Short mmCIF file of C-alpha atoms and ligand atoms in Angstrom, two decimals:
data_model
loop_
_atom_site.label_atom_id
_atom_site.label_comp_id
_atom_site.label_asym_id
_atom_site.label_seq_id
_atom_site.Cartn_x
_atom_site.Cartn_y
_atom_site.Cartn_z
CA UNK V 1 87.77 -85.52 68.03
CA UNK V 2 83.97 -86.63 67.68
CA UNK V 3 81.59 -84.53 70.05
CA UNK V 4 79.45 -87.70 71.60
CA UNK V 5 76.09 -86.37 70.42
CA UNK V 6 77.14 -87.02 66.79
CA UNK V 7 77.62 -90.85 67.67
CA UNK V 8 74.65 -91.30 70.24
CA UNK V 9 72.76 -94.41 69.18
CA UNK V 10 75.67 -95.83 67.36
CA UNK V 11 78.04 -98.66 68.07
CA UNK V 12 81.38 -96.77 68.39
CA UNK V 13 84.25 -99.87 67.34
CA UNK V 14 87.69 -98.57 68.79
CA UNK V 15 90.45 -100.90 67.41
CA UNK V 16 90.21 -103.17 70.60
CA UNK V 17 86.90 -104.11 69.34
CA UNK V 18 88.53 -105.47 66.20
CA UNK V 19 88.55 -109.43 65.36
CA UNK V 20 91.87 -111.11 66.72
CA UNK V 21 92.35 -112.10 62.95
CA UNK V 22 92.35 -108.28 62.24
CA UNK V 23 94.11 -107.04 64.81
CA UNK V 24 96.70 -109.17 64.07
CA UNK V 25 96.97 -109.46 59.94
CA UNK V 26 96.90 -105.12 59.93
CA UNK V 27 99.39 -105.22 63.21
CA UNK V 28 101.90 -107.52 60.68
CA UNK V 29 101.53 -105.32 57.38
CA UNK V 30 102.02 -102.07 59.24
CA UNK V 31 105.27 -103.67 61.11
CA UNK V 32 106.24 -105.22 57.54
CA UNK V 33 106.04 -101.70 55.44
CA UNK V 34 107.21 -99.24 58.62
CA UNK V 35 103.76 -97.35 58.50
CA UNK V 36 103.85 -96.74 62.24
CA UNK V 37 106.56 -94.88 63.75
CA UNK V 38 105.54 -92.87 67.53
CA UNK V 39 102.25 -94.74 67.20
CA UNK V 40 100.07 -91.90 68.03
CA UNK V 41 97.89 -91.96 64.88
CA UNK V 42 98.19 -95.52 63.99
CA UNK V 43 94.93 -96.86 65.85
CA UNK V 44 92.86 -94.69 64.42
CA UNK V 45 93.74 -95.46 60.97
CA UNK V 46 94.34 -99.11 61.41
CA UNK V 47 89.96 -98.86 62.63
CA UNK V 48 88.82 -96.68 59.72
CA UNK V 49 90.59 -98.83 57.52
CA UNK V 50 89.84 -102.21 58.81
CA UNK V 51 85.90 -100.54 58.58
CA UNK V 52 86.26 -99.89 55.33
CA UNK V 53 87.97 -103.40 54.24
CA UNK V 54 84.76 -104.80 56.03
CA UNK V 55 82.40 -102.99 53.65
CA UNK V 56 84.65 -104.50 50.34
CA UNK V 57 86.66 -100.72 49.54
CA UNK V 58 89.81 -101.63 47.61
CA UNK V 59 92.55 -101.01 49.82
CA UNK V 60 95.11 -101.39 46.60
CA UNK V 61 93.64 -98.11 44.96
CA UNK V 62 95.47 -95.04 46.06
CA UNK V 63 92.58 -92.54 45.64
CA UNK V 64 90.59 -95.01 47.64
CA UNK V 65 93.20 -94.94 50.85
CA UNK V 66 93.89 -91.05 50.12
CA UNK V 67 90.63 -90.13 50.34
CA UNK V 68 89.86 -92.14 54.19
CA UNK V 69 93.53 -91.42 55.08
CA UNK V 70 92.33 -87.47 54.89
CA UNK V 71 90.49 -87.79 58.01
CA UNK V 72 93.45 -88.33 59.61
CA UNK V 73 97.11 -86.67 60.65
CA UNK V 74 100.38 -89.03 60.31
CA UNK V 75 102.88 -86.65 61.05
CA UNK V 76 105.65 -89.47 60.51
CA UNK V 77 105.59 -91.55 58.75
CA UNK V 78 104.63 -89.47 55.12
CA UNK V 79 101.85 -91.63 54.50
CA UNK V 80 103.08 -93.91 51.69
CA UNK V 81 103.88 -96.53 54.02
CA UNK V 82 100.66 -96.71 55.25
CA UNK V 83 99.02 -97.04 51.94
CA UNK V 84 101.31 -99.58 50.85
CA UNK V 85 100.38 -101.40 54.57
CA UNK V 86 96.92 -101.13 53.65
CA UNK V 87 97.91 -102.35 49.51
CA UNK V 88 99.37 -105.86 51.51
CA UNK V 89 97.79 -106.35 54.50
CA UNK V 90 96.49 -109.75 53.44
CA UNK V 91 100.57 -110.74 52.92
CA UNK V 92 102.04 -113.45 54.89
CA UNK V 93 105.09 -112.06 56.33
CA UNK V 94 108.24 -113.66 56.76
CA UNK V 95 110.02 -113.34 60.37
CA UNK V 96 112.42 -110.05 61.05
CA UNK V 97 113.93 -109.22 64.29
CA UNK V 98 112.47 -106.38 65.77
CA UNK V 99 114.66 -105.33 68.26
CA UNK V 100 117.09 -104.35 65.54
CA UNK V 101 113.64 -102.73 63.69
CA UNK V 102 113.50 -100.44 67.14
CA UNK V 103 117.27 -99.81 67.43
CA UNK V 104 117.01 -98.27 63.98
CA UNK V 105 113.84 -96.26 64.85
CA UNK V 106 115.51 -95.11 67.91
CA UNK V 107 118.91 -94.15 65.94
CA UNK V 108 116.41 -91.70 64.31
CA UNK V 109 114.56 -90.61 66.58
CA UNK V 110 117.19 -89.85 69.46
CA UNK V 111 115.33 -91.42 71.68
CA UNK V 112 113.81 -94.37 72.80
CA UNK V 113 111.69 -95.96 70.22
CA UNK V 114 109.35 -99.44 70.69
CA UNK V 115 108.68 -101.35 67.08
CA UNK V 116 106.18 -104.06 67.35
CA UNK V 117 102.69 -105.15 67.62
CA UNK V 118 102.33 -103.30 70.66
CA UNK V 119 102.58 -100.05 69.02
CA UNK V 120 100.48 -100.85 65.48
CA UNK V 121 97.48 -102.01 68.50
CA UNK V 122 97.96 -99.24 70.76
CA UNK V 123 98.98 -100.65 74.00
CA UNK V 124 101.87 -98.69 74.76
CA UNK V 125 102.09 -96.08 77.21
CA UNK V 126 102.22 -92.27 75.96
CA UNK V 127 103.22 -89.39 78.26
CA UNK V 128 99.63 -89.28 80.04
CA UNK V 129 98.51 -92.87 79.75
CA UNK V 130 98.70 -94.16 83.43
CA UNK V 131 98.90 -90.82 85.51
CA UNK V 132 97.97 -91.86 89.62
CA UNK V 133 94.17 -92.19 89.89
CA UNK V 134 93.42 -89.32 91.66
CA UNK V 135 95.83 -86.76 90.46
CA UNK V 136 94.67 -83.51 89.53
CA UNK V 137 95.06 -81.72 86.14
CA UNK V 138 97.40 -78.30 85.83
CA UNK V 139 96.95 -76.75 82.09
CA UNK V 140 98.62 -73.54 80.89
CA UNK V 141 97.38 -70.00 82.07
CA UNK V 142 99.23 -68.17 80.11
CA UNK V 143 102.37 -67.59 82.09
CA UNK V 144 100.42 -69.36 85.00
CA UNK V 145 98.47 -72.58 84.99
CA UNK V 146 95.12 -73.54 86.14
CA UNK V 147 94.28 -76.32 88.37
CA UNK V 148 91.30 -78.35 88.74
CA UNK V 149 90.23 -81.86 89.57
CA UNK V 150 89.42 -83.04 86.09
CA UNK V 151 90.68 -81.80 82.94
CA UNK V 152 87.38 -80.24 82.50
CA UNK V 153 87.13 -78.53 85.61
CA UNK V 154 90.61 -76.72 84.73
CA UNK V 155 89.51 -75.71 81.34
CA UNK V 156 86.53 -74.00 83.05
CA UNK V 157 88.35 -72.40 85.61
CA UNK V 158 90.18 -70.09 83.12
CA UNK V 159 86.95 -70.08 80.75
CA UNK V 160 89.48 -72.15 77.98
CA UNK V 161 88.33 -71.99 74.57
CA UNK V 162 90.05 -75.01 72.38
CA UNK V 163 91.63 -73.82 68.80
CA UNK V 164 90.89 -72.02 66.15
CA UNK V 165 92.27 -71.83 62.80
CA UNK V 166 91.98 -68.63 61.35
CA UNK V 167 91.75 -66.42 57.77
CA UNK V 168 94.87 -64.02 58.50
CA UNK V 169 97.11 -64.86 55.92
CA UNK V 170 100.42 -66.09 57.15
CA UNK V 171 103.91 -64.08 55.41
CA UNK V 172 107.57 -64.68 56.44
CA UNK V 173 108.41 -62.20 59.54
CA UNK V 174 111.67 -60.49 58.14
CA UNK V 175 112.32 -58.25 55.44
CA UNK V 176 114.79 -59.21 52.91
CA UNK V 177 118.45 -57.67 53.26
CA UNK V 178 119.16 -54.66 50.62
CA UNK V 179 120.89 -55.77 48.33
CA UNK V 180 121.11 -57.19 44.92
CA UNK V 181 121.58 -61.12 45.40
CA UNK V 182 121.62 -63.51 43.00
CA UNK V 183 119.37 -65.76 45.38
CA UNK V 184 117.15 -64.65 47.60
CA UNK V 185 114.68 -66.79 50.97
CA UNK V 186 112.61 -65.94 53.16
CA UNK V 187 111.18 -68.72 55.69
CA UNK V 188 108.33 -68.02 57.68
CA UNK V 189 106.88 -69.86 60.79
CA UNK V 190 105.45 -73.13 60.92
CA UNK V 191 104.38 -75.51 62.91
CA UNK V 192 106.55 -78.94 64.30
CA UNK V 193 103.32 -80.50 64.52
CA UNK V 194 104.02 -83.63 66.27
CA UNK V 195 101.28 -85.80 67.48
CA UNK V 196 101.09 -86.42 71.27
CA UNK V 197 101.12 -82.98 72.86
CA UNK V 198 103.33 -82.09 75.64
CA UNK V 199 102.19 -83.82 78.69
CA UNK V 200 104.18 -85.48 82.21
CA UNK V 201 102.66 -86.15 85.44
CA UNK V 202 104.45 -86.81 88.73
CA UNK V 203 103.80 -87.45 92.63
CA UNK V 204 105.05 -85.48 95.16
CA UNK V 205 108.37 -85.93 95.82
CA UNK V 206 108.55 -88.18 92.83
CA UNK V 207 110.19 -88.48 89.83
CA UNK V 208 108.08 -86.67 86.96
CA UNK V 209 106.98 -89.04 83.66
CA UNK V 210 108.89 -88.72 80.61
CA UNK V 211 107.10 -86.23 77.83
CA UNK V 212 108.77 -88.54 74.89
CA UNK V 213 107.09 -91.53 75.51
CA UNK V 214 107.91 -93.35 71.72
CA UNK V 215 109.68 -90.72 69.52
CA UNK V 216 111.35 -87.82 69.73
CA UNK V 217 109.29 -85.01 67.98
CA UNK V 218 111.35 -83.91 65.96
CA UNK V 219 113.37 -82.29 67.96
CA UNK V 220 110.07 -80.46 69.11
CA UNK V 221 109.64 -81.06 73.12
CA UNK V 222 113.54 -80.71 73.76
CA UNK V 223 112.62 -77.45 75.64
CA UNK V 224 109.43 -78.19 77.07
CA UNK V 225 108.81 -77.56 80.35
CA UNK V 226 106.18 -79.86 81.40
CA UNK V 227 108.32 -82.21 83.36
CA UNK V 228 109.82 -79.91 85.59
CA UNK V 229 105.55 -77.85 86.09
CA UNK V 230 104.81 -81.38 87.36
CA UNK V 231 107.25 -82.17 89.94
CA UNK V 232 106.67 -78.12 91.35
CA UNK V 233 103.06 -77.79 90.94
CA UNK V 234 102.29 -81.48 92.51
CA UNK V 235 105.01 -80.58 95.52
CA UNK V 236 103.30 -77.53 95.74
CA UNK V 237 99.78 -79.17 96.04
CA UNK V 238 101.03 -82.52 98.28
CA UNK V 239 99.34 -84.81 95.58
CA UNK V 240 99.96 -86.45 91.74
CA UNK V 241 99.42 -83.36 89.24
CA UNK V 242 99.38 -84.02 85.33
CA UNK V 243 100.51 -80.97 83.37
CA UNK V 244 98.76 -81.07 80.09
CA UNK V 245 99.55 -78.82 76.97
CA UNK V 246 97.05 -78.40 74.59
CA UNK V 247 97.31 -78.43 70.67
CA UNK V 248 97.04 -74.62 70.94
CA UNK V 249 99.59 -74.71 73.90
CA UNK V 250 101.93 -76.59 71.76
CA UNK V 251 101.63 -73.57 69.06
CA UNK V 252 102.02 -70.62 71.15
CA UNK V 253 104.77 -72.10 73.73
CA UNK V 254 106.57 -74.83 71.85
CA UNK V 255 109.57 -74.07 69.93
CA UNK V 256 109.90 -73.49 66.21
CA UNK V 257 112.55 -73.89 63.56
CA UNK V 258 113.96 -69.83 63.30
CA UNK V 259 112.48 -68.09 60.43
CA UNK V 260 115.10 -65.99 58.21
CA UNK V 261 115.72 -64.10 55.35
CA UNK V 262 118.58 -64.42 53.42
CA UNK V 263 120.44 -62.43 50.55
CA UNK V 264 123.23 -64.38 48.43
CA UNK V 265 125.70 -63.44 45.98
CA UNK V 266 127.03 -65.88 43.63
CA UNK V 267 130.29 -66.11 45.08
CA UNK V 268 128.52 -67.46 48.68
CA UNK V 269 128.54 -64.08 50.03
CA UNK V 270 125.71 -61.96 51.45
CA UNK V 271 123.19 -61.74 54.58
CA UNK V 272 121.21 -63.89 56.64
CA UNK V 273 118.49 -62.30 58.78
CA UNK V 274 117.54 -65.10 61.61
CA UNK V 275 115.20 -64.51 64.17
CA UNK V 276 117.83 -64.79 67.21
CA UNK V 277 118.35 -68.46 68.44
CA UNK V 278 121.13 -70.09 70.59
CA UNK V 279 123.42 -71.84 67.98
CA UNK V 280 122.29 -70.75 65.24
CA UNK V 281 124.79 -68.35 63.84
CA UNK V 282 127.08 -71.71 63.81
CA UNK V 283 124.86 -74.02 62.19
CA UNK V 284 124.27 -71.73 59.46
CA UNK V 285 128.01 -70.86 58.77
CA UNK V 286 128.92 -74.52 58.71
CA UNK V 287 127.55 -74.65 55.32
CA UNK V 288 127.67 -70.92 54.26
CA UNK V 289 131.18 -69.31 56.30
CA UNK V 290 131.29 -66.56 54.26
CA UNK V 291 127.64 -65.03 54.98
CA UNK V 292 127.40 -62.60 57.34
CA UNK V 293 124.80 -63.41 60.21
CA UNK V 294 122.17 -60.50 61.89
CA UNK V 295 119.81 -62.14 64.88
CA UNK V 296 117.18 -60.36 65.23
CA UNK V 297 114.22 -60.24 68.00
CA UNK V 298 111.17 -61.19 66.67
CA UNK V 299 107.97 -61.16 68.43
CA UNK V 300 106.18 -64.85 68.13
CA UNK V 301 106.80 -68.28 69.38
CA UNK V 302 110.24 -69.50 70.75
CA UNK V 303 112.85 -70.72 68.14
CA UNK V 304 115.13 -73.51 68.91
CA UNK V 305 117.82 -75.36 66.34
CA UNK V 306 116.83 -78.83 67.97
CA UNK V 307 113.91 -78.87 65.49
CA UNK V 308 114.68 -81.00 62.40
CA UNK V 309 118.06 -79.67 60.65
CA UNK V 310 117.14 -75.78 61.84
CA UNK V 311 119.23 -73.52 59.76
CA UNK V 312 121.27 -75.97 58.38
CA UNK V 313 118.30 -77.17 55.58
CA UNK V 314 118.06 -73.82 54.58
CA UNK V 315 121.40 -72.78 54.52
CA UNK V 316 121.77 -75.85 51.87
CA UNK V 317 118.64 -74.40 49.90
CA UNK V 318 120.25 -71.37 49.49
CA UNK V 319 123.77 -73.44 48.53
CA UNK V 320 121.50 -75.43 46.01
CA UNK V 321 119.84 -72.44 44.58
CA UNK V 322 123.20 -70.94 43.67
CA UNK V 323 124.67 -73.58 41.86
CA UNK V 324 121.46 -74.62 40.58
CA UNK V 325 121.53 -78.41 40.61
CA UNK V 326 120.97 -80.75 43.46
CA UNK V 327 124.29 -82.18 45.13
CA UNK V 328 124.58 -84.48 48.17
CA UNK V 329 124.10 -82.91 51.44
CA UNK V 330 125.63 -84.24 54.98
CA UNK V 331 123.75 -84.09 58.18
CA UNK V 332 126.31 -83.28 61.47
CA UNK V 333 125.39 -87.13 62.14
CA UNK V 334 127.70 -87.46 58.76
CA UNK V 335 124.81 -89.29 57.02
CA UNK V 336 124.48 -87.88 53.46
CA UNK V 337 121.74 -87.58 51.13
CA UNK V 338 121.02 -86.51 47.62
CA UNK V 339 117.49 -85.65 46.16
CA UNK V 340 115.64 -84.99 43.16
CA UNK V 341 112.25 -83.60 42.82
CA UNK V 342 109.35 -83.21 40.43
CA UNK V 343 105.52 -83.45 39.95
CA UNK V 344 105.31 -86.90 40.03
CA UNK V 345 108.32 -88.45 42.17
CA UNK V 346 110.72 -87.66 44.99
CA UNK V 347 113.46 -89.68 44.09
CA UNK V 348 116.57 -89.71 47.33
CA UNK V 349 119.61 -91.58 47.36
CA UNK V 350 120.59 -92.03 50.97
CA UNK V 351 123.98 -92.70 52.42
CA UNK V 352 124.04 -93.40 56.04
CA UNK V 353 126.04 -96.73 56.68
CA UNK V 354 124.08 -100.12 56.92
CA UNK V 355 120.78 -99.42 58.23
CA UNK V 356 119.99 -102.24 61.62
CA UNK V 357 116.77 -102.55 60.16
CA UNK V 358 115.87 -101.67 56.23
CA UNK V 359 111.99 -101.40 57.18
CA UNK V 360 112.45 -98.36 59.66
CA UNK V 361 115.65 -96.89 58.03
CA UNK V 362 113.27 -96.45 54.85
CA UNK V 363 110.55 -95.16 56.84
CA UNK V 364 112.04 -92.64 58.43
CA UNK V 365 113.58 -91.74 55.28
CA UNK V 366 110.10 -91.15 53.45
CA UNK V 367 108.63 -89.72 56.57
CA UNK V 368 111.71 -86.93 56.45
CA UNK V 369 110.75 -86.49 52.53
CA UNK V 370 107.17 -85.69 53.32
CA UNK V 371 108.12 -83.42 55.59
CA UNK V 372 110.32 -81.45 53.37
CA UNK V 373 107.93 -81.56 50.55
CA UNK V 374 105.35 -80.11 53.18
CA UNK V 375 107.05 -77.49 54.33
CA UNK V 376 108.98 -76.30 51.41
CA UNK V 377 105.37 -76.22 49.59
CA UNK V 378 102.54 -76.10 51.97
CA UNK V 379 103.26 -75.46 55.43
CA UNK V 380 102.75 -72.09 57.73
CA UNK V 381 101.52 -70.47 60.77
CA UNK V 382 99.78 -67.48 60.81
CA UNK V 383 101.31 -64.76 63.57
CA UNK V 384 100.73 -60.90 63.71
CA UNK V 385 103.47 -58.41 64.53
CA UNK V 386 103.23 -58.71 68.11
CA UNK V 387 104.09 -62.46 68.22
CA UNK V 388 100.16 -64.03 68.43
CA UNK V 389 99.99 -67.22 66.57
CA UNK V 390 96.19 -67.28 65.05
CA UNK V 391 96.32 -70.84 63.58
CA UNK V 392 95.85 -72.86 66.60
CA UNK V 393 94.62 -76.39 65.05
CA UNK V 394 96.08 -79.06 63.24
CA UNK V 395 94.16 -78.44 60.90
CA UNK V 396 95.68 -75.07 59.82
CA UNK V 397 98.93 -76.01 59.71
CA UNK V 398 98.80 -77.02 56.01
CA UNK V 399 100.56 -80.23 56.53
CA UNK V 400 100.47 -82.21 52.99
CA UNK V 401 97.88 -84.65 52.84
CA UNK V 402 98.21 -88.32 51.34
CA UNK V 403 97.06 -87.33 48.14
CA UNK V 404 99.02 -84.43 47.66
CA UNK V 405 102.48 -85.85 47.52
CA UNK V 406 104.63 -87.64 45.17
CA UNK V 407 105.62 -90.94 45.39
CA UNK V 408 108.88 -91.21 47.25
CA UNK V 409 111.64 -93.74 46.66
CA UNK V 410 114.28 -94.00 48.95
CA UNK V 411 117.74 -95.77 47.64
CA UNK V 412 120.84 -96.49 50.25
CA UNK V 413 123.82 -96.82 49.36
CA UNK V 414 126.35 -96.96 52.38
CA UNK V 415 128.22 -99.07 54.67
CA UNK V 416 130.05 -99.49 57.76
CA UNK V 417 127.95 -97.94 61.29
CA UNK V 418 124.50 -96.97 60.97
CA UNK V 419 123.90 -93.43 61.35
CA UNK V 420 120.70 -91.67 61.73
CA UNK V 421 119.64 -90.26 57.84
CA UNK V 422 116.33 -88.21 58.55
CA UNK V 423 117.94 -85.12 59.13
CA UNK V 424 120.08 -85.32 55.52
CA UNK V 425 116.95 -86.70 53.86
CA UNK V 426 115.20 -83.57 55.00
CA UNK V 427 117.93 -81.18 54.17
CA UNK V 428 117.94 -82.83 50.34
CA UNK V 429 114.72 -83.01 49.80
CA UNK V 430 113.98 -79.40 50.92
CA UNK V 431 116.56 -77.85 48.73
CA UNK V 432 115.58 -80.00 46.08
CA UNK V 433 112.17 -79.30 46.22
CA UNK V 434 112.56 -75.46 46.13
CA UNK V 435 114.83 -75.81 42.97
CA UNK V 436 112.31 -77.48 41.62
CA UNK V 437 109.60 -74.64 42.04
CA UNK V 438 112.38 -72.71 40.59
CA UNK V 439 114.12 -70.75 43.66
CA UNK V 440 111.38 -68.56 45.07
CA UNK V 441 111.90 -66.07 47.77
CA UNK V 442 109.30 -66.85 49.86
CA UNK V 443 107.93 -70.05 51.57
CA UNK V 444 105.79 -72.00 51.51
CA UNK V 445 106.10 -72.18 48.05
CA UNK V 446 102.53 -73.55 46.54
S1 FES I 1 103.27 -92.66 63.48
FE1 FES I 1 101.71 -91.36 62.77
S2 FES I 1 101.97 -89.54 63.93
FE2 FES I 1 103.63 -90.80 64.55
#
């Protein structure tokens, strides 16, 4: 993210450059505390705060750690574990198996998830970390794509501009339903905002790289096309291609959880508006039957339900908003969670069998929290009437920074097979949250 002229007669220190003693004390604390989950972010903030520790900051104070975490983006893990990582790091840790660590991370993730050393230091593989030496770069073209020799060169061909944020304020898409509810919501769209960008590369007539290389983005590259653009365009070309989405690719093409807007009676009764989406109508009537469902086209960026409890978390919102207290939610996994929420604390009680590993099952619970928080509160994309998203940088997404959420505590309380408890953490929290700001119609909520 730093243009080179800005560090040109510097010593640049990238976390390789780090003393073994380092590498290895912060690669323990994060693994101890669950701060890294995908791994994308965590070498970057491992380095700024390892700088930092070398200059004598206090790690332990949390405005201290807020205010160098806010150069960065964790989109997983909700930050807390990372300041409590950075509160111990000078801890000797006791032993803990981590192959049970990453068969809990992977449980949540729904996908294949490494936890170890490896991934606090940066040496695993992402989607478009060991493409074939000479392959050539395809980016998007709109409905086409572009290809050049280097990244650059492809960028240049199409005259590429990268993002831009923008001052167009952002407003849910759909009108409410006429009517007069007793509850009232109306989402708008935001932003999955997941790390590594869509990216796969392939040979010809080969077998085209994986997209989820440590995580499963929130249900956010389940549609993506990448994979299948690599194995045509490098057949096409007889040599390796990498297909490479940018951040603003990932805004305008990758898929989003369906806004709505939604009128309730008291009984459970009224109308939900949903920008039309495979399976959605379902998901939404598994926790509200007796609303009646209108999909409607609306011009913006595709919608899928894979995202992060799509439909479901708001249909709960609206439940909570009725009765007006927070109740325990369950996820389809049949993990169940309850929340409550208030200026100073997210407090969940999680019930989702016994976790494999504590560590990552609490993790991903306080990364799901954060999430909620954030979106119930902050989060939104900015898209006119004929479907062009304008915020096109991370950025603009108004993801919650460290400092701006409440402490989180996570308590489980089940037995029996581990099930995955993100998506019922999320659900809780996000209704809870909104009752908490008192039921407004529209997100995000301030
Ligand atoms: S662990 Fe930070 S973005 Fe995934």
């Amino acid at each position: 993210m730093t243009p080179l002229r800005r560090v040109a007669g510097r010593t640049v220190t990238t976390i390789e450059g780090l003393t073994e003693e380092e590498r290895e004390r912060w690669a323990a604390a994060f693994l101890a505390h669950g701060a890294s989950q995908c791994g994308f972010c965590t070498p970057g903030i491992v380095c700024r705060l390892v700088g930092h520790e070398r200059k004598g900051a206090d790690l332990q104070d949390r405005e201290t750690v807020d205010r160098l975490l806010s150069a960065h983006l964790c989109r997983c893990t909700g930050w807390q574990t990372i300041r409590e990582a950075a509160a111990e790091v000078s801890v000797d840790y006791p032993y803990r198996d981590l192959g049970q660590a990453s068969r809990q991370a992977s449980l949540e993730a729904g996908t294949q998830q490494i936890v170890g050393p490896e991934v606090v230091l940066g040496e695993i593989s992402f989607a478009d970390d060991q493409p074939p030496h000479n392959a050539l770069v395809a980016i998007r073209n709109d409905a086409d794509w572009a290809v050049g020799e280097t990244l650059h060169a492809a960028r240049e061909s199409i005259g590429k501009v990268q993002g831009r944020r923008t001052s167009m304020e952002s407003r849910p898409p759909l009108d409410l339903p006429p009517g007069d509810w007793s509850v009232t919501l109306r989402t708008g769209w935001v932003e999955p905002a997941y790390l590594e960008t869509d990216a796969s590369w392939c040979e010809p007539s080969g077998e085209s790289s994986n997209p989820i290389a440590n995580g499963g983005a929130f249900g956010g590259k389940t549609d993506s096309d990448v994979s299948g653009q690599a194995e045509s365009i490098a057949a096409e070309n007889g040599v390796g291609v990498r297909v490479l989405w940018s951040r603003e690719d990932v805004v305008r093409y990758g898929s989003k959880r369906p806004p709505l807007s939604a009128g309730l009676n008291a009984d459970g009764s009224g109308v939900i508006r949903v920008a039309k989406t495979p399976g959605v109508e379902e998901i939404i009537q598994s926790v509200l039957p007796r609303c009646e469902i209108e999909q409607i086209e609306v011009a913006g960026p595709p919608t899928s339900v894979a995202l992060r409890a799509a439909g479901w978390a708001e249909a709960e919102m609206l439940k909570t908003g009725l009765r007006g207290y927070s109740d325990w939610v369950e996820a389809p996994s049949g993990a169940r969670a309850r929340a409550e929420v208030d200026a100073e604390i997210i407090r969940v009680e999680v019930e989702s069998g016994t976790p494999l590993d504590l560590v990552m099952h609490r993790s991903y619970c306080i990364g799901a929290a954060h999430m909620a928080y954030s979106w119930v509160t902050s989060e939104s994309l900015s898209v006119d009437d004929s479907g062009e998203v304008h915020d096109l940088t991370v950025r603009s997404f108004g993801v919650l920074r460290s400092s701006d959420c409440p402490h989180i505590e996570i308590v489980s309380v089940g037995e029996g097979e581990a099930l995955a408890a993100g998506d019922a953490v999320f659900a809780a929290v996000a209704a809870a949250t909104w009752l908490n700001r008192g039921c407004p119609s529209d997100l995000p909520t301030g």
